[in-house]
PDB file of C-alpha atoms and ligand atoms in Angstrom:
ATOM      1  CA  UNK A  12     138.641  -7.701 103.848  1.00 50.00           C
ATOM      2  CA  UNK A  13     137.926  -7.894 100.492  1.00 57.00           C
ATOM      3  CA  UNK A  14     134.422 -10.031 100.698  1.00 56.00           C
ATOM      4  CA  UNK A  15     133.826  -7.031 103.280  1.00 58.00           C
ATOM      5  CA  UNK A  16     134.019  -4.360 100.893  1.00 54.00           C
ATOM      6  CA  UNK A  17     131.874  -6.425  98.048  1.00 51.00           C
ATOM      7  CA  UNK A  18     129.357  -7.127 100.783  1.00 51.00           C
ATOM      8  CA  UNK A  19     129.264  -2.645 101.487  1.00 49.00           C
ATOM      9  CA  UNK A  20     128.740  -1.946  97.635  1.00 51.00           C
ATOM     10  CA  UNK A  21     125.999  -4.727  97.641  1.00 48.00           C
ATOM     11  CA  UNK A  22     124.153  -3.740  99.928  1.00 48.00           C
ATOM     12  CA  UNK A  23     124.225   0.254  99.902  1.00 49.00           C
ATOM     13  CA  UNK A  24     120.982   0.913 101.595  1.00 48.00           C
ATOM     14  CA  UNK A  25     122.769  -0.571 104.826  1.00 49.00           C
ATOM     15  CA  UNK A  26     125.159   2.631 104.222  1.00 60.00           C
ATOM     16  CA  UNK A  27     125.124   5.718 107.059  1.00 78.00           C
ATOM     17  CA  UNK A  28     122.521   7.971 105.896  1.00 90.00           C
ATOM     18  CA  UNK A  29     124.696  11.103 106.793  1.00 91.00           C
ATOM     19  CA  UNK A  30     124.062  15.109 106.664  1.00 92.00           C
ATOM     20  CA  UNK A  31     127.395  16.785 106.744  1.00 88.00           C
ATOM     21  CA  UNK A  32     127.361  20.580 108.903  1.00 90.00           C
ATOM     22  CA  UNK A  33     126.203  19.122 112.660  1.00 91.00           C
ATOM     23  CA  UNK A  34     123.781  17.307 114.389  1.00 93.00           C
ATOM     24  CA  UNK A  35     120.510  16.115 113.275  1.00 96.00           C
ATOM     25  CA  UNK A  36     117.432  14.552 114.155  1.00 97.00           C
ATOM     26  CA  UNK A  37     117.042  11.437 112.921  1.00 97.00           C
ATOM     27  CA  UNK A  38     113.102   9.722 112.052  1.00 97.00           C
ATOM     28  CA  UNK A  39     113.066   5.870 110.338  1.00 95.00           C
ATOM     29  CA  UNK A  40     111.021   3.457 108.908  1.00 94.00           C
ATOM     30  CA  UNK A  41     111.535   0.114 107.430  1.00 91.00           C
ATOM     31  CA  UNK A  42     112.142   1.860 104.101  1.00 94.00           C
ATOM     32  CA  UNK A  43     113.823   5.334 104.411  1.00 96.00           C
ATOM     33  CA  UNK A  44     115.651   7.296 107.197  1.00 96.00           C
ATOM     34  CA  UNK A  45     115.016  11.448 107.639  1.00 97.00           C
ATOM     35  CA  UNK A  46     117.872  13.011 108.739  1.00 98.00           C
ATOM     36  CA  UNK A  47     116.825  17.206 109.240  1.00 98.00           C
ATOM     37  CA  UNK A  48     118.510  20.136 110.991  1.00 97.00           C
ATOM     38  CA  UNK A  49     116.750  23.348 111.475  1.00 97.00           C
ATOM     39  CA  UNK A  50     118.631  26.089 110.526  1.00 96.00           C
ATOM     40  CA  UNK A  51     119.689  28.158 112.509  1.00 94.00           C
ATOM     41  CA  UNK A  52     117.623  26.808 115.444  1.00 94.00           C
ATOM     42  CA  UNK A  53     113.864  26.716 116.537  1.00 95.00           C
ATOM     43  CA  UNK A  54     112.219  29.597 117.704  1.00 94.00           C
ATOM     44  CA  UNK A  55     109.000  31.796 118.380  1.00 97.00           C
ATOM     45  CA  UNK A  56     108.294  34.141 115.922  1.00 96.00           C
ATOM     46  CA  UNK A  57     111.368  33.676 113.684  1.00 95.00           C
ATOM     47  CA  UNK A  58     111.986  32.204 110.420  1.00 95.00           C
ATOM     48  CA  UNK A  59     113.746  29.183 109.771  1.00 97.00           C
ATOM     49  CA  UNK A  60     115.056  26.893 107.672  1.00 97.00           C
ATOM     50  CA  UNK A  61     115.136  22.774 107.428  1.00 98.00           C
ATOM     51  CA  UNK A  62     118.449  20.784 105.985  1.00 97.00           C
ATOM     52  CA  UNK A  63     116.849  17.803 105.308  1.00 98.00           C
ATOM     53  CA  UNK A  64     118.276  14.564 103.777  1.00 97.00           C
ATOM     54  CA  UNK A  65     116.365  11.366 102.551  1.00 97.00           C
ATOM     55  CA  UNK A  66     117.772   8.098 102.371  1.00 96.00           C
ATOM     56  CA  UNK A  67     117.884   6.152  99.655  1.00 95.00           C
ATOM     57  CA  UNK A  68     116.766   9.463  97.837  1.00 96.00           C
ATOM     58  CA  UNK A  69     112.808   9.765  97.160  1.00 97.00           C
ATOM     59  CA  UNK A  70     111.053  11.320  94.548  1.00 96.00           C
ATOM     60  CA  UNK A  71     109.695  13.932  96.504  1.00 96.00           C
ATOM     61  CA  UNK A  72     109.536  15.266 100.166  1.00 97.00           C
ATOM     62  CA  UNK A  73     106.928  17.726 101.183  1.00 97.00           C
ATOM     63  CA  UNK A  74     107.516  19.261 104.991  1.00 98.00           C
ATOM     64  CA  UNK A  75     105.256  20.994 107.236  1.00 98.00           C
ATOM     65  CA  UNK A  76     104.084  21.835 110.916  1.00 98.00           C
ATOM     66  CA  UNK A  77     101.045  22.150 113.037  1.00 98.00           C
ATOM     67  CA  UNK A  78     100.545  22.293 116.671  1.00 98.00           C
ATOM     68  CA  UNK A  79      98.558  18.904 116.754  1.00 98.00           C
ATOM     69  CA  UNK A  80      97.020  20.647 120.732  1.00 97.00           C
ATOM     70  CA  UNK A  81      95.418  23.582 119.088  1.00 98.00           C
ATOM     71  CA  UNK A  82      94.778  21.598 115.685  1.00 98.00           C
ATOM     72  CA  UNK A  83      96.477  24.901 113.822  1.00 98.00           C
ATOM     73  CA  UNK A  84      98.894  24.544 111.048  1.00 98.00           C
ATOM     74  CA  UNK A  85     101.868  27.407 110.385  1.00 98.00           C
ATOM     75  CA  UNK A  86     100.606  31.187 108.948  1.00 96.00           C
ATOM     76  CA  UNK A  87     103.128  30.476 105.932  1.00 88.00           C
ATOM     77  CA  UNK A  88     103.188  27.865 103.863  1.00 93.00           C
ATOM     78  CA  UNK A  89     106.954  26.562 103.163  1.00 96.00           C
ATOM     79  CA  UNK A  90     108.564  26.061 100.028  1.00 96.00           C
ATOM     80  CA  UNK A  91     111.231  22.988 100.085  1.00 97.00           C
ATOM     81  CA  UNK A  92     113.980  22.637  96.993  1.00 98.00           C
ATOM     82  CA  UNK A  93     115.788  19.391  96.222  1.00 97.00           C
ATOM     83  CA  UNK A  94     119.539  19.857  96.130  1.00 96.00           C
ATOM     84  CA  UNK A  95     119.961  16.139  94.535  1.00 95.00           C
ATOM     85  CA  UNK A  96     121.152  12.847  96.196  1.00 94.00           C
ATOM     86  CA  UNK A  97     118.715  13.021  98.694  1.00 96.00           C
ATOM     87  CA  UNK A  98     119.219  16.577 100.366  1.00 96.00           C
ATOM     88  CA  UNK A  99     116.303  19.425 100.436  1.00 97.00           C
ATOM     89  CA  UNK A 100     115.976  22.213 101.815  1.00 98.00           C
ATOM     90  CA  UNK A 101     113.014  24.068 103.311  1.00 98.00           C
ATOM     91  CA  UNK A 102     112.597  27.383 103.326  1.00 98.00           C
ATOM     92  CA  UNK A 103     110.423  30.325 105.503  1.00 96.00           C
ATOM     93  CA  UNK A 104     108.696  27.707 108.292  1.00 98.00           C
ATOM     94  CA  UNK A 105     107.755  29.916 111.530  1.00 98.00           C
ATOM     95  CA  UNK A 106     106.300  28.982 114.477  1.00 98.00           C
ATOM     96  CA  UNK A 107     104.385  31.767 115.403  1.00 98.00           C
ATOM     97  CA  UNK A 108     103.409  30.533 119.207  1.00 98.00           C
ATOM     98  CA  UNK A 109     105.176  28.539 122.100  1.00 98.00           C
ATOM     99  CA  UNK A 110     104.626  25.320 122.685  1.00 98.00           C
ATOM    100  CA  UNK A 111     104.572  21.619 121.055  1.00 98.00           C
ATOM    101  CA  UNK A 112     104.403  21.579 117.180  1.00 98.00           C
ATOM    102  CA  UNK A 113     104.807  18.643 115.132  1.00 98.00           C
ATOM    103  CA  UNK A 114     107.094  18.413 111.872  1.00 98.00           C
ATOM    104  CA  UNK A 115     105.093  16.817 108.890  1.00 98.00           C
ATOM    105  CA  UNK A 116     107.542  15.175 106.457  1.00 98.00           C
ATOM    106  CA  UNK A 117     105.275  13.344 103.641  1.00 97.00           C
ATOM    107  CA  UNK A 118     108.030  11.220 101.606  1.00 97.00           C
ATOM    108  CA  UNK A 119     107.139   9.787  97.829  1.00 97.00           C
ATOM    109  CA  UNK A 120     109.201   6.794  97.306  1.00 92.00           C
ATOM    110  CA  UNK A 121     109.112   3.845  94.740  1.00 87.00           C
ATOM    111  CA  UNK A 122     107.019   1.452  97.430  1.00 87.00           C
ATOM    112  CA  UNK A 123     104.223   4.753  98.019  1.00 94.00           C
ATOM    113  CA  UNK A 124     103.579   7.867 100.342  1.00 96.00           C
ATOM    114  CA  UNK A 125     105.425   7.421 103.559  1.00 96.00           C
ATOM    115  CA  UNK A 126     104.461  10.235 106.854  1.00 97.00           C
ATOM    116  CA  UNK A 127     106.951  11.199 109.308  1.00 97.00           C
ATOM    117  CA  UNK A 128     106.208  13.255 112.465  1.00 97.00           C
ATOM    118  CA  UNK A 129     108.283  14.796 114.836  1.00 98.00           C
ATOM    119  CA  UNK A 130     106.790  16.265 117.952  1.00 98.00           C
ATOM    120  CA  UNK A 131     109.298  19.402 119.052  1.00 98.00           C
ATOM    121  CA  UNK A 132     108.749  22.238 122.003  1.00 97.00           C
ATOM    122  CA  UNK A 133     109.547  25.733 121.326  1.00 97.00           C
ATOM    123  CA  UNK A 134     109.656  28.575 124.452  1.00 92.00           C
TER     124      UNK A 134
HETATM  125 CU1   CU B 215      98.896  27.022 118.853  1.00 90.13          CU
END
């Protein structure tokens, strides 16, 4: 029990990367895991928001979208603000048409530049 609990503070990377307030989608590599919720959904035409936590906690995070089938970005550019410990949050994303866009999360860590992508459809 006790060699348990030494082994969990040794080795915190191996901790849950978590993202309290409901489900998330979850992207990993061998170095980080994205955990991001949009808030408060996707949809056409509508702004939204991204939670978005980092784990272990980077030195930056940019996000962004295009629809990689009509090689067109989003008309507004979003703004993300760190919250500490990892969490961000990204503000005024739209998806202005249907279909499949991708989620662009660009991650500055100690080891280098990391890209995520996340394909998503929107009706
Ligand atoms: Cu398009």
């Amino acid at each position: 029990m006790r060699l348990a609990a030494l082994l969990a503070l040794a080795a915190p990377a191996a901790l849950a990367c978590e993202m309290p307030g409901g489900p998330a989608e979850k992207l990993q590599s061998a170095t980080h895991t994205i955990l991001y919720r949009a808030e408060p959904g996707l949809g056409v035409g509508r702004h939204f928001a991204l939670a978005v936590a980092v784990c272990p906690p980077p030195k930056d995070v940019r996000v962004d979208a295009w629809m990689p089938d009509h090689r067109h970005g989003m008309n507004y550019r979003p703004s993300i603000a760190p919250l500490g410990d990892g969490r961000y949050r990204a503000d005024g994303l739209l998806f202005h048409m249907p279909g499949r866009w991708e989620f662009l999360f660009e991650v500055r860590g100690a080891g280098g530049t990391e890209r995520f992508e996340h394909s998503v459809r929107v009706e």
